[in-house]
Amino acid sequence: MLAAPLAPARTAVTRTAYWARLTPLLAALACLTRIPSFVRPLWNPDEGFLAVQARLLAQGGQLYDTVVDRKPPLLPWLYQAAFALCGDGSLTPLRVLAVLAQLVTAALLASVARRRWGDRAGRTAGVLYLLVSIGLNPEDAQAATFEVFMLPGTAAALWCADRGRWGAAGAAVAAAFLTKQTGGAVLLPVAWLLHRQGGRRTGLPRLAAGFAVPVLGVALATDPAGFLFWTVTGSGAYASVTGSELHVLVRASTNTAILAAASAGLLPPVARALRGARTGAPELWLWLASSAAAVALGCHFFGHYYLQLIPPLALLATAALHVLPGERLKAAVLTSVCSCALFVGWGLLAPRPELAHAERLAAALAHRTAPAERVLVWGIHPETYWLAGRTPATRYLTAGLLTNYSGGRDGPRVGEKYAVAGTWPVFRREMTVHAPALVVDDSRGKPYGPARLPTLRRLLTAGYEEVGRVDGAVLYARVRGA
């Protein structure tokens, strides 16, 4: 009669022992796979953009007013908090947080897999995710940017939905969405689980409230109209592929091929499961499909977009390997280890010529201006501001927001008329109120150069003179009295 109450205790002990063994393994793997992230001060312009935003916010800037981007606010706030605690001269604290984000994602996937298919499946899902998580160009996979911090929210949403915790699932979807809009794609498999488990009468209101309350709270904490414009309605031109079809097709094919190579251990069991329909988990296929739609949304296909595919791929591969012979599991893990080693090596050895250019340009800016003077870097490398320790003369940190070039376009839809609506009048006003001491034309032959932009051309002609060049970038100093 006394033995029955001990069963829950044994279960708790077993659970604790399982995670005590698995968590150090996942933590070590998360650290090893992201070693390359610590060998560069910056990996891509998104990190530079976030670093400059964080500094401007610390100086009293307001999101969606004097500090703008097309992204939700959670990651700029995280950068700002990290800079406040650790200083704003290094991204190392964000690199550490990115490792933690990867670990949390892996642990959540492992928990989902263990609950469904057993202990071995839990280990498989966590390990496979981490091995494949760096399977892209290092500047996409190793950067501490939006997708890396979005993925814990997406994994948490599925974890909560799997357990019928609908309010928490909605909050997790909101966290993913408020990190990057496409994180909201996980709502589709969450809604499917709600439908399958029943209880829509009580579950649906909790799911909706869990999502709506954080999103509305963040909108009110910033500027509701600005939040809506910059995160949802203000990017029509950015989402157009017109004029750059071949350019976009090549990028999509390249990044798909890179991720396929990294996922060589996962794709065969996933394909086998698809043919045999033996996973019994339609929500995982829905998750993969909604993530693929999110990658394709806007027709840009940047490499870091593809990170969103990896969690559902890892779970689908785990589901398939669970019903396949053990030799298949060993082959999948070994193949993934080998692929991971190649990508780690790529990250450690890959040259970063654009970073070297930004560093030389930043040194020139720091030499020619005083710390209190504002500057304008006309290009797509906002990290130059951060590296130089100089304040931008405008809230638009890249030429892309004013020309649509930030979408990676190489065709005719680049120019003043394709800018985010309303930006040029604001830019002209800022150039009057905060006239930059130095203007850097870093277009280097790209289609957003001053020759194609009447407003910028007039600004340079009326008040600036060329004073130097750095790697093809042209430096203009303000003429006295202008």
PDB file of C-alpha atoms in Angstrom, residues 217-417:
ATOM      1  CA  GLY A 217       1.920  45.717 -24.707  1.00  0.00           C
ATOM      2  CA  VAL A 218       5.032  46.111 -26.860  1.00  0.00           C
ATOM      3  CA  ALA A 219       3.150  48.271 -29.369  1.00  0.00           C
ATOM      4  CA  LEU A 220       1.994  50.572 -26.565  1.00  0.00           C
ATOM      5  CA  ALA A 221       5.488  50.660 -25.053  1.00  0.00           C
ATOM      6  CA  THR A 222       6.897  51.991 -28.338  1.00  0.00           C
ATOM      7  CA  ASP A 223       4.540  53.832 -30.677  1.00  0.00           C
ATOM      8  CA  PRO A 224       1.502  51.868 -31.904  1.00  0.00           C
ATOM      9  CA  ALA A 225       1.313  53.566 -35.309  1.00  0.00           C
ATOM     10  CA  GLY A 226       5.074  53.380 -35.819  1.00  0.00           C
ATOM     11  CA  PHE A 227       5.193  49.769 -34.647  1.00  0.00           C
ATOM     12  CA  LEU A 228       2.481  48.786 -37.127  1.00  0.00           C
ATOM     13  CA  PHE A 229       4.087  50.710 -39.982  1.00  0.00           C
ATOM     14  CA  TRP A 230       7.664  49.534 -39.530  1.00  0.00           C
ATOM     15  CA  THR A 231       6.899  45.898 -38.718  1.00  0.00           C
ATOM     16  CA  VAL A 232       3.903  45.186 -40.963  1.00  0.00           C
ATOM     17  CA  THR A 233       2.590  47.745 -43.432  1.00  0.00           C
ATOM     18  CA  GLY A 234       5.603  49.796 -44.515  1.00  0.00           C
ATOM     19  CA  SER A 235       7.602  47.277 -46.539  1.00  0.00           C
ATOM     20  CA  GLY A 236       5.671  46.842 -49.770  1.00  0.00           C
ATOM     21  CA  ALA A 237       8.561  47.725 -52.082  1.00  0.00           C
ATOM     22  CA  TYR A 238      10.956  45.601 -50.026  1.00  0.00           C
ATOM     23  CA  ALA A 239       8.799  42.520 -50.650  1.00  0.00           C
ATOM     24  CA  SER A 240       8.745  42.923 -54.419  1.00  0.00           C
ATOM     25  CA  VAL A 241      10.957  40.757 -56.627  1.00  0.00           C
ATOM     26  CA  THR A 242      10.379  42.749 -59.821  1.00  0.00           C
ATOM     27  CA  GLY A 243      13.591  43.427 -61.716  1.00  0.00           C
ATOM     28  CA  SER A 244      15.751  41.046 -59.690  1.00  0.00           C
ATOM     29  CA  GLU A 245      14.287  37.650 -60.532  1.00  0.00           C
ATOM     30  CA  LEU A 246      17.555  35.984 -61.574  1.00  0.00           C
ATOM     31  CA  HIS A 247      19.463  37.544 -58.683  1.00  0.00           C
ATOM     32  CA  VAL A 248      16.951  36.194 -56.181  1.00  0.00           C
ATOM     33  CA  LEU A 249      16.781  32.780 -57.848  1.00  0.00           C
ATOM     34  CA  VAL A 250      20.552  32.369 -57.617  1.00  0.00           C
ATOM     35  CA  ARG A 251      20.571  33.343 -53.950  1.00  0.00           C
ATOM     36  CA  ALA A 252      17.688  30.983 -53.156  1.00  0.00           C
ATOM     37  CA  SER A 253      19.356  28.080 -54.970  1.00  0.00           C
ATOM     38  CA  THR A 254      22.723  28.703 -53.325  1.00  0.00           C
ATOM     39  CA  ASN A 255      21.436  28.892 -49.772  1.00  0.00           C
ATOM     40  CA  THR A 256      19.113  25.916 -50.279  1.00  0.00           C
ATOM     41  CA  ALA A 257      22.062  23.863 -51.535  1.00  0.00           C
ATOM     42  CA  ILE A 258      24.238  24.900 -48.578  1.00  0.00           C
ATOM     43  CA  LEU A 259      21.596  23.920 -46.030  1.00  0.00           C
ATOM     44  CA  ALA A 260      20.916  20.672 -47.884  1.00  0.00           C
ATOM     45  CA  ALA A 261      24.616  19.802 -47.625  1.00  0.00           C
ATOM     46  CA  ALA A 262      24.588  20.578 -43.908  1.00  0.00           C
ATOM     47  CA  SER A 263      21.432  18.465 -43.496  1.00  0.00           C
ATOM     48  CA  ALA A 264      22.771  15.481 -45.412  1.00  0.00           C
ATOM     49  CA  GLY A 265      22.296  13.298 -42.334  1.00  0.00           C
ATOM     50  CA  LEU A 266      18.703  14.447 -41.809  1.00  0.00           C
ATOM     51  CA  LEU A 267      17.217  14.555 -45.281  1.00  0.00           C
ATOM     52  CA  PRO A 268      17.288  10.795 -46.110  1.00  0.00           C
ATOM     53  CA  PRO A 269      15.240   9.749 -43.041  1.00  0.00           C
ATOM     54  CA  VAL A 270      12.893  12.718 -43.558  1.00  0.00           C
ATOM     55  CA  ALA A 271      12.372  11.698 -47.198  1.00  0.00           C
ATOM     56  CA  ARG A 272      11.802   8.107 -46.138  1.00  0.00           C
ATOM     57  CA  ALA A 273       9.247   9.238 -43.561  1.00  0.00           C
ATOM     58  CA  LEU A 274       7.518  11.359 -46.176  1.00  0.00           C
ATOM     59  CA  ARG A 275       7.223   8.395 -48.531  1.00  0.00           C
ATOM     60  CA  GLY A 276       6.015   6.053 -45.816  1.00  0.00           C
ATOM     61  CA  ALA A 277       3.990   8.615 -43.828  1.00  0.00           C
ATOM     62  CA  ARG A 278       5.156   6.914 -40.647  1.00  0.00           C
ATOM     63  CA  THR A 279       5.957   9.853 -38.376  1.00  0.00           C
ATOM     64  CA  GLY A 280       2.361  10.292 -37.208  1.00  0.00           C
ATOM     65  CA  ALA A 281       3.055  13.975 -36.571  1.00  0.00           C
ATOM     66  CA  PRO A 282       1.282  16.197 -39.114  1.00  0.00           C
ATOM     67  CA  GLU A 283       1.971  19.255 -36.974  1.00  0.00           C
ATOM     68  CA  LEU A 284       5.688  18.808 -37.642  1.00  0.00           C
ATOM     69  CA  TRP A 285       5.095  18.845 -41.384  1.00  0.00           C
ATOM     70  CA  LEU A 286       2.909  21.910 -40.904  1.00  0.00           C
ATOM     71  CA  TRP A 287       5.732  23.526 -38.940  1.00  0.00           C
ATOM     72  CA  LEU A 288       8.194  22.784 -41.729  1.00  0.00           C
ATOM     73  CA  ALA A 289       5.771  24.016 -44.400  1.00  0.00           C
ATOM     74  CA  SER A 290       4.941  27.247 -42.540  1.00  0.00           C
ATOM     75  CA  SER A 291       8.645  27.847 -41.917  1.00  0.00           C
ATOM     76  CA  ALA A 292       9.389  27.329 -45.616  1.00  0.00           C
ATOM     77  CA  ALA A 293       6.658  29.851 -46.456  1.00  0.00           C
ATOM     78  CA  ALA A 294       8.250  32.282 -43.998  1.00  0.00           C
ATOM     79  CA  VAL A 295      11.636  31.824 -45.693  1.00  0.00           C
ATOM     80  CA  ALA A 296      10.062  32.578 -49.066  1.00  0.00           C
ATOM     81  CA  LEU A 297       8.010  35.545 -47.820  1.00  0.00           C
ATOM     82  CA  GLY A 298       9.261  38.672 -49.545  1.00  0.00           C
ATOM     83  CA  CYS A 299      11.346  36.664 -52.033  1.00  0.00           C
ATOM     84  CA  HIS A 300      14.748  37.513 -50.543  1.00  0.00           C
ATOM     85  CA  PHE A 301      16.055  34.098 -49.452  1.00  0.00           C
ATOM     86  CA  PHE A 302      18.933  35.418 -47.362  1.00  0.00           C
ATOM     87  CA  GLY A 303      20.882  32.615 -45.740  1.00  0.00           C
ATOM     88  CA  HIS A 304      19.930  33.423 -42.166  1.00  0.00           C
ATOM     89  CA  TYR A 305      16.251  33.068 -43.096  1.00  0.00           C
ATOM     90  CA  TYR A 306      16.862  29.325 -43.537  1.00  0.00           C
ATOM     91  CA  LEU A 307      17.689  28.846 -39.845  1.00  0.00           C
ATOM     92  CA  GLN A 308      13.931  28.718 -39.239  1.00  0.00           C
ATOM     93  CA  LEU A 309      13.745  25.390 -41.089  1.00  0.00           C
ATOM     94  CA  ILE A 310      16.168  23.537 -38.842  1.00  0.00           C
ATOM     95  CA  PRO A 311      14.035  22.841 -35.710  1.00  0.00           C
ATOM     96  CA  PRO A 312      11.193  21.108 -37.600  1.00  0.00           C
ATOM     97  CA  LEU A 313      13.739  19.270 -39.753  1.00  0.00           C
ATOM     98  CA  ALA A 314      15.484  17.970 -36.634  1.00  0.00           C
ATOM     99  CA  LEU A 315      12.220  16.734 -35.125  1.00  0.00           C
ATOM    100  CA  LEU A 316      11.050  15.127 -38.368  1.00  0.00           C
ATOM    101  CA  ALA A 317      14.381  13.352 -38.761  1.00  0.00           C
ATOM    102  CA  THR A 318      14.138  12.169 -35.149  1.00  0.00           C
ATOM    103  CA  ALA A 319      10.620  10.868 -35.733  1.00  0.00           C
ATOM    104  CA  ALA A 320      11.795   8.929 -38.781  1.00  0.00           C
ATOM    105  CA  LEU A 321      14.943   7.570 -37.132  1.00  0.00           C
ATOM    106  CA  HIS A 322      12.863   6.369 -34.205  1.00  0.00           C
ATOM    107  CA  VAL A 323      11.246   3.705 -36.408  1.00  0.00           C
ATOM    108  CA  LEU A 324      14.339   2.899 -38.508  1.00  0.00           C
ATOM    109  CA  PRO A 325      17.147   0.461 -37.609  1.00  0.00           C
ATOM    110  CA  GLY A 326      19.789   1.722 -35.207  1.00  0.00           C
ATOM    111  CA  GLU A 327      22.407   1.780 -37.950  1.00  0.00           C
ATOM    112  CA  ARG A 328      20.472   4.578 -39.653  1.00  0.00           C
ATOM    113  CA  LEU A 329      20.679   6.687 -36.506  1.00  0.00           C
ATOM    114  CA  LYS A 330      24.437   6.195 -36.271  1.00  0.00           C
ATOM    115  CA  ALA A 331      24.842   7.092 -39.933  1.00  0.00           C
ATOM    116  CA  ALA A 332      22.702  10.234 -39.545  1.00  0.00           C
ATOM    117  CA  VAL A 333      24.660  11.442 -36.520  1.00  0.00           C
ATOM    118  CA  LEU A 334      28.043  10.647 -38.069  1.00  0.00           C
ATOM    119  CA  THR A 335      27.142  12.421 -41.301  1.00  0.00           C
ATOM    120  CA  SER A 336      25.914  15.439 -39.330  1.00  0.00           C
ATOM    121  CA  VAL A 337      29.108  15.499 -37.248  1.00  0.00           C
ATOM    122  CA  CYS A 338      31.241  15.538 -40.389  1.00  0.00           C
ATOM    123  CA  SER A 339      29.133  18.297 -41.965  1.00  0.00           C
ATOM    124  CA  CYS A 340      29.271  20.293 -38.754  1.00  0.00           C
ATOM    125  CA  ALA A 341      33.066  20.019 -38.618  1.00  0.00           C
ATOM    126  CA  LEU A 342      33.298  21.432 -42.152  1.00  0.00           C
ATOM    127  CA  PHE A 343      31.092  24.390 -41.264  1.00  0.00           C
ATOM    128  CA  VAL A 344      33.029  25.084 -38.062  1.00  0.00           C
ATOM    129  CA  GLY A 345      36.221  25.088 -40.126  1.00  0.00           C
ATOM    130  CA  TRP A 346      34.621  27.408 -42.660  1.00  0.00           C
ATOM    131  CA  GLY A 347      33.670  29.785 -39.873  1.00  0.00           C
ATOM    132  CA  LEU A 348      37.172  29.795 -38.415  1.00  0.00           C
ATOM    133  CA  LEU A 349      39.007  30.250 -41.711  1.00  0.00           C
ATOM    134  CA  ALA A 350      36.652  32.257 -43.924  1.00  0.00           C
ATOM    135  CA  PRO A 351      37.988  35.703 -44.860  1.00  0.00           C
ATOM    136  CA  ARG A 352      35.809  38.724 -44.157  1.00  0.00           C
ATOM    137  CA  PRO A 353      36.824  41.384 -46.684  1.00  0.00           C
ATOM    138  CA  GLU A 354      33.767  43.563 -46.032  1.00  0.00           C
ATOM    139  CA  LEU A 355      34.574  43.658 -42.317  1.00  0.00           C
ATOM    140  CA  ALA A 356      38.142  44.714 -43.103  1.00  0.00           C
ATOM    141  CA  HIS A 357      36.768  47.449 -45.361  1.00  0.00           C
ATOM    142  CA  ALA A 358      34.374  48.675 -42.646  1.00  0.00           C
ATOM    143  CA  GLU A 359      37.237  48.754 -40.128  1.00  0.00           C
ATOM    144  CA  ARG A 360      39.445  50.853 -42.438  1.00  0.00           C
ATOM    145  CA  LEU A 361      36.548  53.178 -43.169  1.00  0.00           C
ATOM    146  CA  ALA A 362      35.765  53.514 -39.467  1.00  0.00           C
ATOM    147  CA  ALA A 363      39.393  54.400 -38.762  1.00  0.00           C
ATOM    148  CA  ALA A 364      39.203  57.173 -41.387  1.00  0.00           C
ATOM    149  CA  LEU A 365      35.985  58.520 -39.844  1.00  0.00           C
ATOM    150  CA  ALA A 366      37.468  58.506 -36.356  1.00  0.00           C
ATOM    151  CA  HIS A 367      40.577  60.307 -37.641  1.00  0.00           C
ATOM    152  CA  ARG A 368      38.697  63.049 -39.514  1.00  0.00           C
ATOM    153  CA  THR A 369      35.918  63.814 -37.026  1.00  0.00           C
ATOM    154  CA  ALA A 370      35.514  64.553 -33.330  1.00  0.00           C
ATOM    155  CA  PRO A 371      33.485  62.164 -31.136  1.00  0.00           C
ATOM    156  CA  ALA A 372      30.636  64.670 -30.765  1.00  0.00           C
ATOM    157  CA  GLU A 373      30.287  65.250 -34.524  1.00  0.00           C
ATOM    158  CA  ARG A 374      27.672  63.436 -36.555  1.00  0.00           C
ATOM    159  CA  VAL A 375      28.500  61.596 -39.766  1.00  0.00           C
ATOM    160  CA  LEU A 376      26.615  60.022 -42.655  1.00  0.00           C
ATOM    161  CA  VAL A 377      27.731  56.694 -44.078  1.00  0.00           C
ATOM    162  CA  TRP A 378      25.857  56.205 -47.343  1.00  0.00           C
ATOM    163  CA  GLY A 379      26.019  52.443 -47.748  1.00  0.00           C
ATOM    164  CA  ILE A 380      24.750  49.147 -46.406  1.00  0.00           C
ATOM    165  CA  HIS A 381      27.304  48.679 -43.617  1.00  0.00           C
ATOM    166  CA  PRO A 382      25.940  50.411 -40.503  1.00  0.00           C
ATOM    167  CA  GLU A 383      28.655  48.715 -38.467  1.00  0.00           C
ATOM    168  CA  THR A 384      30.959  51.506 -39.634  1.00  0.00           C
ATOM    169  CA  TYR A 385      29.200  53.881 -37.209  1.00  0.00           C
ATOM    170  CA  TRP A 386      29.681  51.435 -34.339  1.00  0.00           C
ATOM    171  CA  LEU A 387      33.315  50.697 -35.140  1.00  0.00           C
ATOM    172  CA  ALA A 388      34.117  54.416 -35.452  1.00  0.00           C
ATOM    173  CA  GLY A 389      32.208  55.392 -32.324  1.00  0.00           C
ATOM    174  CA  ARG A 390      30.326  58.099 -34.210  1.00  0.00           C
ATOM    175  CA  THR A 391      26.655  59.097 -34.115  1.00  0.00           C
ATOM    176  CA  PRO A 392      24.659  58.861 -37.366  1.00  0.00           C
ATOM    177  CA  ALA A 393      23.282  62.099 -38.777  1.00  0.00           C
ATOM    178  CA  THR A 394      20.047  60.298 -39.685  1.00  0.00           C
ATOM    179  CA  ARG A 395      17.748  57.690 -38.231  1.00  0.00           C
ATOM    180  CA  TYR A 396      18.089  55.687 -41.475  1.00  0.00           C
ATOM    181  CA  LEU A 397      21.204  53.634 -40.812  1.00  0.00           C
ATOM    182  CA  THR A 398      21.509  52.181 -44.306  1.00  0.00           C
ATOM    183  CA  ALA A 399      20.925  53.521 -47.782  1.00  0.00           C
ATOM    184  CA  GLY A 400      18.542  50.618 -48.268  1.00  0.00           C
ATOM    185  CA  LEU A 401      15.723  52.198 -46.304  1.00  0.00           C
ATOM    186  CA  LEU A 402      15.934  55.219 -48.616  1.00  0.00           C
ATOM    187  CA  THR A 403      16.443  53.343 -51.896  1.00  0.00           C
ATOM    188  CA  ASN A 404      15.138  49.754 -51.425  1.00  0.00           C
ATOM    189  CA  TYR A 405      18.622  48.367 -52.037  1.00  0.00           C
ATOM    190  CA  SER A 406      18.628  46.686 -48.628  1.00  0.00           C
ATOM    191  CA  GLY A 407      16.471  44.003 -50.166  1.00  0.00           C
ATOM    192  CA  GLY A 408      19.485  42.818 -52.138  1.00  0.00           C
ATOM    193  CA  ARG A 409      18.035  44.117 -55.384  1.00  0.00           C
ATOM    194  CA  ASP A 410      20.230  44.493 -58.442  1.00  0.00           C
ATOM    195  CA  GLY A 411      17.522  45.604 -60.868  1.00  0.00           C
ATOM    196  CA  PRO A 412      15.643  48.793 -61.654  1.00  0.00           C
ATOM    197  CA  ARG A 413      13.588  49.032 -58.435  1.00  0.00           C
ATOM    198  CA  VAL A 414      16.320  50.946 -56.618  1.00  0.00           C
ATOM    199  CA  GLY A 415      16.025  54.699 -56.134  1.00  0.00           C
ATOM    200  CA  GLU A 416      14.313  57.472 -54.219  1.00  0.00           C
ATOM    201  CA  LYS A 417      10.820  56.543 -55.380  1.00  0.00           C
TER     202      LYS A 417
END
